[in-house]
PDB file of C-alpha atoms in Angstrom:
ATOM      1  CA  MET A  11      42.803  24.043 -41.578  1.00 44.00           C
ATOM      2  CA  THR A  12      46.520  23.756 -42.421  1.00 47.00           C
ATOM      3  CA  ASP A  13      47.718  21.950 -45.543  1.00 63.00           C
ATOM      4  CA  ALA A  14      45.252  21.527 -48.383  1.00 70.00           C
ATOM      5  CA  LEU A  15      43.909  17.999 -48.757  1.00 79.00           C
ATOM      6  CA  ILE A  16      43.122  18.463 -52.454  1.00 86.00           C
ATOM      7  CA  THR A  17      44.855  20.827 -54.860  1.00 88.00           C
ATOM      8  CA  VAL A  18      43.030  23.058 -57.314  1.00 90.00           C
ATOM      9  CA  PRO A  19      44.363  21.074 -60.315  1.00 90.00           C
ATOM     10  CA  GLU A  20      43.079  17.846 -58.720  1.00 89.00           C
ATOM     11  CA  LEU A  21      39.709  19.471 -58.129  1.00 88.00           C
ATOM     12  CA  ARG A  22      39.498  20.740 -61.691  1.00 88.00           C
ATOM     13  CA  ARG A  23      39.906  17.196 -62.992  1.00 86.00           C
ATOM     14  CA  GLU A  24      36.785  16.274 -61.015  1.00 84.00           C
ATOM     15  CA  LEU A  25      34.647  19.142 -62.382  1.00 82.00           C
ATOM     16  CA  PRO A  26      32.817  18.792 -65.718  1.00 73.00           C
ATOM     17  CA  PHE A  27      32.934  22.572 -66.290  1.00 74.00           C
ATOM     18  CA  ASP A  28      35.308  25.522 -66.282  1.00 77.00           C
ATOM     19  CA  GLY A  29      35.219  29.172 -65.290  1.00 79.00           C
ATOM     20  CA  GLU A  30      33.477  30.157 -68.492  1.00 76.00           C
ATOM     21  CA  ALA A  31      30.486  28.018 -67.518  1.00 70.00           C
ATOM     22  CA  LEU A  32      30.210  30.094 -64.342  1.00 73.00           C
ATOM     23  CA  GLY A  33      30.725  33.384 -66.121  1.00 78.00           C
ATOM     24  CA  VAL A  34      34.129  34.191 -64.599  1.00 82.00           C
ATOM     25  CA  ASN A  35      37.641  34.477 -66.006  1.00 86.00           C
ATOM     26  CA  GLU A  36      40.393  31.952 -65.328  1.00 86.00           C
ATOM     27  CA  ALA A  37      41.980  33.829 -62.430  1.00 87.00           C
ATOM     28  CA  GLU A  38      38.630  34.345 -60.712  1.00 88.00           C
ATOM     29  CA  PHE A  39      37.780  30.679 -61.230  1.00 87.00           C
ATOM     30  CA  GLU A  40      41.062  29.536 -59.646  1.00 88.00           C
ATOM     31  CA  ASP A  41      40.505  31.835 -56.648  1.00 89.00           C
ATOM     32  CA  THR A  42      36.932  30.586 -56.278  1.00 88.00           C
ATOM     33  CA  LEU A  43      37.982  26.955 -56.306  1.00 91.00           C
ATOM     34  CA  GLU A  44      40.756  27.553 -53.780  1.00 91.00           C
ATOM     35  CA  ASP A  45      38.350  29.352 -51.450  1.00 91.00           C
ATOM     36  CA  HIS A  46      35.691  26.648 -51.782  1.00 91.00           C
ATOM     37  CA  LEU A  47      38.244  23.888 -51.179  1.00 93.00           C
ATOM     38  CA  GLU A  48      39.384  25.519 -47.955  1.00 92.00           C
ATOM     39  CA  ARG A  49      35.814  26.022 -46.756  1.00 93.00           C
ATOM     40  CA  ALA A  50      34.845  22.451 -47.670  1.00 94.00           C
ATOM     41  CA  GLN A  51      37.826  20.958 -45.859  1.00 93.00           C
ATOM     42  CA  ASP A  52      37.116  23.116 -42.808  1.00 94.00           C
ATOM     43  CA  ARG A  53      33.510  21.871 -42.831  1.00 95.00           C
ATOM     44  CA  VAL A  54      34.524  18.205 -42.962  1.00 95.00           C
ATOM     45  CA  GLU A  55      37.094  18.720 -40.181  1.00 94.00           C
ATOM     46  CA  GLU A  56      34.402  20.401 -38.083  1.00 94.00           C
ATOM     47  CA  TRP A  57      32.044  17.474 -38.649  1.00 94.00           C
ATOM     48  CA  ILE A  58      34.516  14.774 -37.670  1.00 94.00           C
ATOM     49  CA  GLN A  59      36.269  16.881 -34.989  1.00 90.00           C
ATOM     50  CA  THR A  60      39.794  16.147 -36.206  1.00 91.00           C
ATOM     51  CA  PRO A  61      42.075  17.545 -38.932  1.00 91.00           C
ATOM     52  CA  LEU A  62      42.403  15.878 -42.307  1.00 90.00           C
ATOM     53  CA  THR A  63      46.139  16.480 -42.082  1.00 89.00           C
ATOM     54  CA  VAL A  64      48.606  15.669 -39.307  1.00 92.00           C
ATOM     55  CA  GLU A  65      48.949  18.453 -36.731  1.00 94.00           C
ATOM     56  CA  THR A  66      50.848  18.841 -33.471  1.00 96.00           C
ATOM     57  CA  ALA A  67      49.332  19.372 -30.027  1.00 97.00           C
ATOM     58  CA  THR A  68      51.226  20.285 -26.866  1.00 97.00           C
ATOM     59  CA  ALA A  69      49.568  20.142 -23.473  1.00 96.00           C
ATOM     60  CA  ALA A  70      50.069  19.528 -19.771  1.00 95.00           C
ATOM     61  CA  VAL A  71      47.798  16.625 -18.891  1.00 95.00           C
ATOM     62  CA  SER A  72      47.200  14.068 -16.149  1.00 94.00           C
ATOM     63  CA  ARG A  73      45.555  10.678 -15.822  1.00 95.00           C
ATOM     64  CA  PRO A  74      41.824  11.216 -15.230  1.00 94.00           C
ATOM     65  CA  ASN A  75      39.634   9.253 -12.859  1.00 90.00           C
ATOM     66  CA  GLY A  76      38.448   6.052 -14.487  1.00 92.00           C
ATOM     67  CA  ALA A  77      41.532   5.531 -16.640  1.00 96.00           C
ATOM     68  CA  GLU A  78      43.750   2.502 -16.135  1.00 96.00           C
ATOM     69  CA  PRO A  79      46.869   3.401 -14.086  1.00 96.00           C
ATOM     70  CA  HIS A  80      49.155   2.595 -17.028  1.00 96.00           C
ATOM     71  CA  ASP A  81      47.079   4.609 -19.563  1.00 97.00           C
ATOM     72  CA  LEU A  82      47.303   8.337 -20.280  1.00 97.00           C
ATOM     73  CA  PRO A  83      44.359   9.507 -22.437  1.00 97.00           C
ATOM     74  CA  LEU A  84      44.999  12.373 -24.867  1.00 96.00           C
ATOM     75  CA  HIS A  85      42.269  14.755 -25.982  1.00 93.00           C
ATOM     76  CA  GLU A  86      43.321  15.303 -29.621  1.00 93.00           C
ATOM     77  CA  THR A  87      43.003  12.084 -31.610  1.00 93.00           C
ATOM     78  CA  PRO A  88      43.723   9.876 -33.476  1.00 93.00           C
ATOM     79  CA  VAL A  89      47.247   9.976 -32.054  1.00 96.00           C
ATOM     80  CA  GLN A  90      49.935   9.379 -34.693  1.00 95.00           C
ATOM     81  CA  SER A  91      53.170   9.770 -32.737  1.00 95.00           C
ATOM     82  CA  VAL A  92      54.740  11.349 -29.648  1.00 96.00           C
ATOM     83  CA  GLU A  93      57.232  14.165 -30.163  1.00 95.00           C
ATOM     84  CA  SER A  94      58.203  14.799 -26.533  1.00 95.00           C
ATOM     85  CA  LEU A  95      57.171  13.555 -23.123  1.00 95.00           C
ATOM     86  CA  SER A  96      58.119  14.397 -19.542  1.00 92.00           C
ATOM     87  CA  ILE A  97      56.686  14.364 -16.041  1.00 91.00           C
ATOM     88  CA  ASN A  98      56.943  17.511 -13.960  1.00 84.00           C
ATOM     89  CA  GLU A  99      58.928  16.298 -10.959  1.00 72.00           C
ATOM     90  CA  TRP A 100      57.542  18.994  -8.710  1.00 65.00           C
ATOM     91  CA  ARG A 101      54.020  17.740  -9.427  1.00 58.00           C
ATOM     92  CA  ALA A 102      54.483  13.977  -9.239  1.00 60.00           C
ATOM     93  CA  ASP A 103      56.696  11.582  -7.298  1.00 70.00           C
ATOM     94  CA  GLY A 104      58.309   8.537  -8.876  1.00 76.00           C
ATOM     95  CA  PRO A 105      60.688   7.697 -11.740  1.00 83.00           C
ATOM     96  CA  ALA A 106      60.899   9.751 -14.906  1.00 85.00           C
ATOM     97  CA  VAL A 107      59.403   8.543 -18.173  1.00 89.00           C
ATOM     98  CA  ASP A 108      60.394   9.010 -21.794  1.00 88.00           C
ATOM     99  CA  MET A 109      59.112   8.026 -25.230  1.00 90.00           C
ATOM    100  CA  ASP A 110      60.850   4.629 -25.094  1.00 92.00           C
ATOM    101  CA  ASP A 111      58.655   3.762 -22.109  1.00 94.00           C
ATOM    102  CA  VAL A 112      55.326   4.074 -23.922  1.00 96.00           C
ATOM    103  CA  ILE A 113      53.156   2.381 -26.518  1.00 97.00           C
ATOM    104  CA  VAL A 114      51.211   4.829 -28.710  1.00 97.00           C
ATOM    105  CA  HIS A 115      47.520   4.071 -29.265  1.00 96.00           C
ATOM    106  CA  ASP A 116      44.915   6.054 -31.211  1.00 95.00           C
ATOM    107  CA  THR A 117      43.451   7.524 -28.021  1.00 96.00           C
ATOM    108  CA  HIS A 118      46.137   7.251 -25.352  1.00 97.00           C
ATOM    109  CA  LEU A 119      49.671   6.407 -24.278  1.00 97.00           C
ATOM    110  CA  GLU A 120      50.300   3.141 -22.473  1.00 97.00           C
ATOM    111  CA  LEU A 121      53.247   2.521 -20.160  1.00 97.00           C
ATOM    112  CA  LYS A 122      55.195  -0.555 -21.204  1.00 96.00           C
ATOM    113  CA  PRO A 123      55.377  -3.373 -18.620  1.00 95.00           C
ATOM    114  CA  GLU A 124      59.138  -2.909 -18.376  1.00 94.00           C
ATOM    115  CA  ALA A 125      58.947   0.860 -17.734  1.00 93.00           C
ATOM    116  CA  GLU A 126      60.355   1.992 -14.380  1.00 91.00           C
ATOM    117  CA  ARG A 127      57.142   3.835 -13.622  1.00 90.00           C
ATOM    118  CA  ASP A 128      54.063   1.594 -13.407  1.00 89.00           C
ATOM    119  CA  GLU A 129      51.396   4.302 -13.429  1.00 92.00           C
ATOM    120  CA  TRP A 130      50.783   7.825 -14.670  1.00 94.00           C
ATOM    121  CA  PRO A 131      50.351  10.575 -12.069  1.00 92.00           C
ATOM    122  CA  THR A 132      46.968  12.131 -11.435  1.00 91.00           C
ATOM    123  CA  ASP A 133      48.345  15.468 -10.205  1.00 90.00           C
ATOM    124  CA  ARG A 134      46.879  18.316 -12.211  1.00 90.00           C
ATOM    125  CA  ARG A 135      48.924  19.109 -15.364  1.00 91.00           C
ATOM    126  CA  SER A 136      51.640  16.734 -14.258  1.00 92.00           C
ATOM    127  CA  VAL A 137      52.659  15.359 -17.675  1.00 94.00           C
ATOM    128  CA  GLU A 138      53.973  17.502 -20.530  1.00 95.00           C
ATOM    129  CA  VAL A 139      53.219  15.887 -23.888  1.00 96.00           C
ATOM    130  CA  SER A 140      53.705  16.965 -27.479  1.00 97.00           C
ATOM    131  CA  TRP A 141      52.108  14.642 -30.006  1.00 97.00           C
ATOM    132  CA  GLU A 142      50.971  14.455 -33.616  1.00 97.00           C
ATOM    133  CA  TYR A 143      47.343  13.684 -34.372  1.00 95.00           C
ATOM    134  CA  GLY A 144      44.916  13.630 -37.262  1.00 92.00           C
ATOM    135  CA  PHE A 145      44.935  11.625 -40.482  1.00 90.00           C
ATOM    136  CA  ASP A 146      48.234  10.371 -41.850  1.00 86.00           C
ATOM    137  CA  GLU A 147      46.354   8.835 -44.787  1.00 89.00           C
ATOM    138  CA  VAL A 148      42.961  10.402 -45.494  1.00 89.00           C
ATOM    139  CA  PRO A 149      40.195   7.922 -46.397  1.00 91.00           C
ATOM    140  CA  ALA A 150      38.863   8.253 -49.945  1.00 91.00           C
ATOM    141  CA  ASP A 151      35.359   8.891 -48.559  1.00 93.00           C
ATOM    142  CA  LEU A 152      36.548  12.117 -46.902  1.00 94.00           C
ATOM    143  CA  ARG A 153      38.294  13.337 -50.056  1.00 93.00           C
ATOM    144  CA  THR A 154      35.072  12.656 -51.937  1.00 93.00           C
ATOM    145  CA  ALA A 155      33.116  14.566 -49.289  1.00 94.00           C
ATOM    146  CA  VAL A 156      35.285  17.645 -49.866  1.00 94.00           C
ATOM    147  CA  ILE A 157      34.730  17.449 -53.629  1.00 92.00           C
ATOM    148  CA  ARG A 158      30.984  17.071 -53.201  1.00 91.00           C
ATOM    149  CA  LEU A 159      30.829  20.070 -50.864  1.00 92.00           C
ATOM    150  CA  VAL A 160      32.676  22.191 -53.400  1.00 91.00           C
ATOM    151  CA  ARG A 161      30.240  21.123 -56.124  1.00 86.00           C
ATOM    152  CA  LEU A 162      27.356  21.947 -53.839  1.00 87.00           C
ATOM    153  CA  ARG A 163      28.741  25.436 -53.198  1.00 84.00           C
ATOM    154  CA  LEU A 164      29.139  25.989 -56.906  1.00 81.00           C
ATOM    155  CA  ARG A 165      25.483  24.985 -57.328  1.00 63.00           C
ATOM    156  CA  GLN A 166      26.502  22.695 -60.133  1.00 50.00           C
ATOM    157  CA  VAL A 167      23.588  20.381 -59.515  1.00 38.00           C
ATOM    158  CA  ASP A 168      21.052  23.166 -59.994  1.00 41.00           C
ATOM    159  CA  ALA A 169      22.944  24.765 -62.869  1.00 42.00           C
ATOM    160  CA  ASP A 170      23.361  21.740 -65.086  1.00 43.00           C
ATOM    161  CA  GLY A 171      20.665  19.442 -63.740  1.00 43.00           C
ATOM    162  CA  PHE A 172      22.912  16.436 -63.216  1.00 42.00           C
ATOM    163  CA  ASP A 173      21.336  13.450 -61.497  1.00 47.00           C
ATOM    164  CA  SER A 174      24.671  11.759 -60.866  1.00 49.00           C
ATOM    165  CA  GLU A 175      28.383  12.212 -61.454  1.00 49.00           C
ATOM    166  CA  SER A 176      31.693  10.416 -61.034  1.00 46.00           C
ATOM    167  CA  VAL A 177      33.944  11.505 -58.173  1.00 45.00           C
ATOM    168  CA  PHE A 178      37.401   9.901 -58.165  1.00 45.00           C
ATOM    169  CA  GLY A 179      35.944   7.211 -60.413  1.00 48.00           C
ATOM    170  CA  ASP A 180      32.988   6.387 -58.138  1.00 48.00           C
ATOM    171  CA  SER A 181      29.400   7.155 -59.104  1.00 48.00           C
ATOM    172  CA  VAL A 182      27.649   9.632 -56.791  1.00 47.00           C
ATOM    173  CA  SER A 183      23.926  10.361 -57.012  1.00 51.00           C
ATOM    174  CA  PHE A 184      22.582  13.824 -56.280  1.00 48.00           C
ATOM    175  CA  ALA A 185      19.239  15.019 -54.954  1.00 49.00           C
ATOM    176  CA  ASP A 186      18.380  18.541 -53.844  1.00 61.00           C
ATOM    177  CA  ASN A 187      20.899  20.638 -51.938  1.00 76.00           C
ATOM    178  CA  ALA A 188      19.570  19.857 -48.450  1.00 81.00           C
ATOM    179  CA  GLU A 189      19.515  16.109 -49.086  1.00 84.00           C
ATOM    180  CA  THR A 190      22.968  16.222 -50.643  1.00 85.00           C
ATOM    181  CA  MET A 191      24.398  18.059 -47.628  1.00 89.00           C
ATOM    182  CA  ALA A 192      22.795  15.543 -45.263  1.00 91.00           C
ATOM    183  CA  ASP A 193      24.216  12.646 -47.291  1.00 91.00           C
ATOM    184  CA  ILE A 194      27.719  14.114 -47.255  1.00 93.00           C
ATOM    185  CA  HIS A 195      27.532  14.732 -43.512  1.00 94.00           C
ATOM    186  CA  ARG A 196      26.293  11.214 -42.828  1.00 93.00           C
ATOM    187  CA  ASP A 197      29.082   9.688 -44.927  1.00 93.00           C
ATOM    188  CA  THR A 198      31.746  11.437 -42.828  1.00 94.00           C
ATOM    189  CA  LEU A 199      30.494  10.493 -39.364  1.00 92.00           C
ATOM    190  CA  GLN A 200      32.060   7.035 -39.402  1.00 92.00           C
ATOM    191  CA  TYR A 201      35.467   8.747 -39.350  1.00 92.00           C
ATOM    192  CA  GLU A 202      34.872  10.780 -36.190  1.00 91.00           C
ATOM    193  CA  PRO A 203      37.613   9.616 -33.789  1.00 89.00           C
ATOM    194  CA  GLU A 204      36.791   7.773 -30.605  1.00 86.00           C
ATOM    195  CA  SER A 205      37.827   8.931 -27.168  1.00 87.00           C
ATOM    196  CA  TYR A 206      39.655   6.793 -24.630  1.00 92.00           C
ATOM    197  CA  PHE A 207      36.401   6.125 -22.774  1.00 88.00           C
ATOM    198  CA  GLY A 208      34.567   5.045 -25.944  1.00 79.00           C
ATOM    199  CA  GLY A 209      32.301   6.803 -28.410  1.00 54.00           C
ATOM    200  CA  ALA A 210      33.024   9.962 -30.327  1.00 45.00           C
ATOM    201  CA  MET A 211      35.421  12.470 -28.870  1.00 42.00           C
ATOM    202  CA  VAL A 212      33.571  15.315 -27.133  1.00 37.00           C
ATOM    203  CA  VAL A 213      35.306  18.647 -27.691  1.00 34.00           C
TER     204      VAL A 213
END
């Protein structure tokens, strides 16, 4: 995980208790919340197989078998933008290509019809690409999932016996810990990014 999706002050506004309720002082409570936030965000990112913040990937890739000649699939998605792009001349014949020659899609780069090159090379590691991927704007459901995971770690449900609570203004019902975890996981799966060939990205 890189940047925090939710700050400790934002989290505290979503918790109906303070450190005293957990038997810890203010400094310990702040440290606990920060640690739980990081762990919760890491868990959600692991579930959906993509970061909840925008990150940069750099790789030498090539067009795989089965891809359209004008498409270059990328393995870290959803793609937000391209930072740099070049074809290794010693690996592939044909005209050069730059960022003005491509259309950026969530899963791949597409050569524009007017580009000098009409297909991507298939030579191994023939294209050097640096691109940004992840979530530019994180869906509210994923922010809520992080909050719910933190609450679960704090065992707030067991401690205070709540049947339901409000998270970012939305009512959320709680069951036992195992059911709650399964519900949170299920709610995040719709945000797992697709691969170029369809379906969830396999990492």
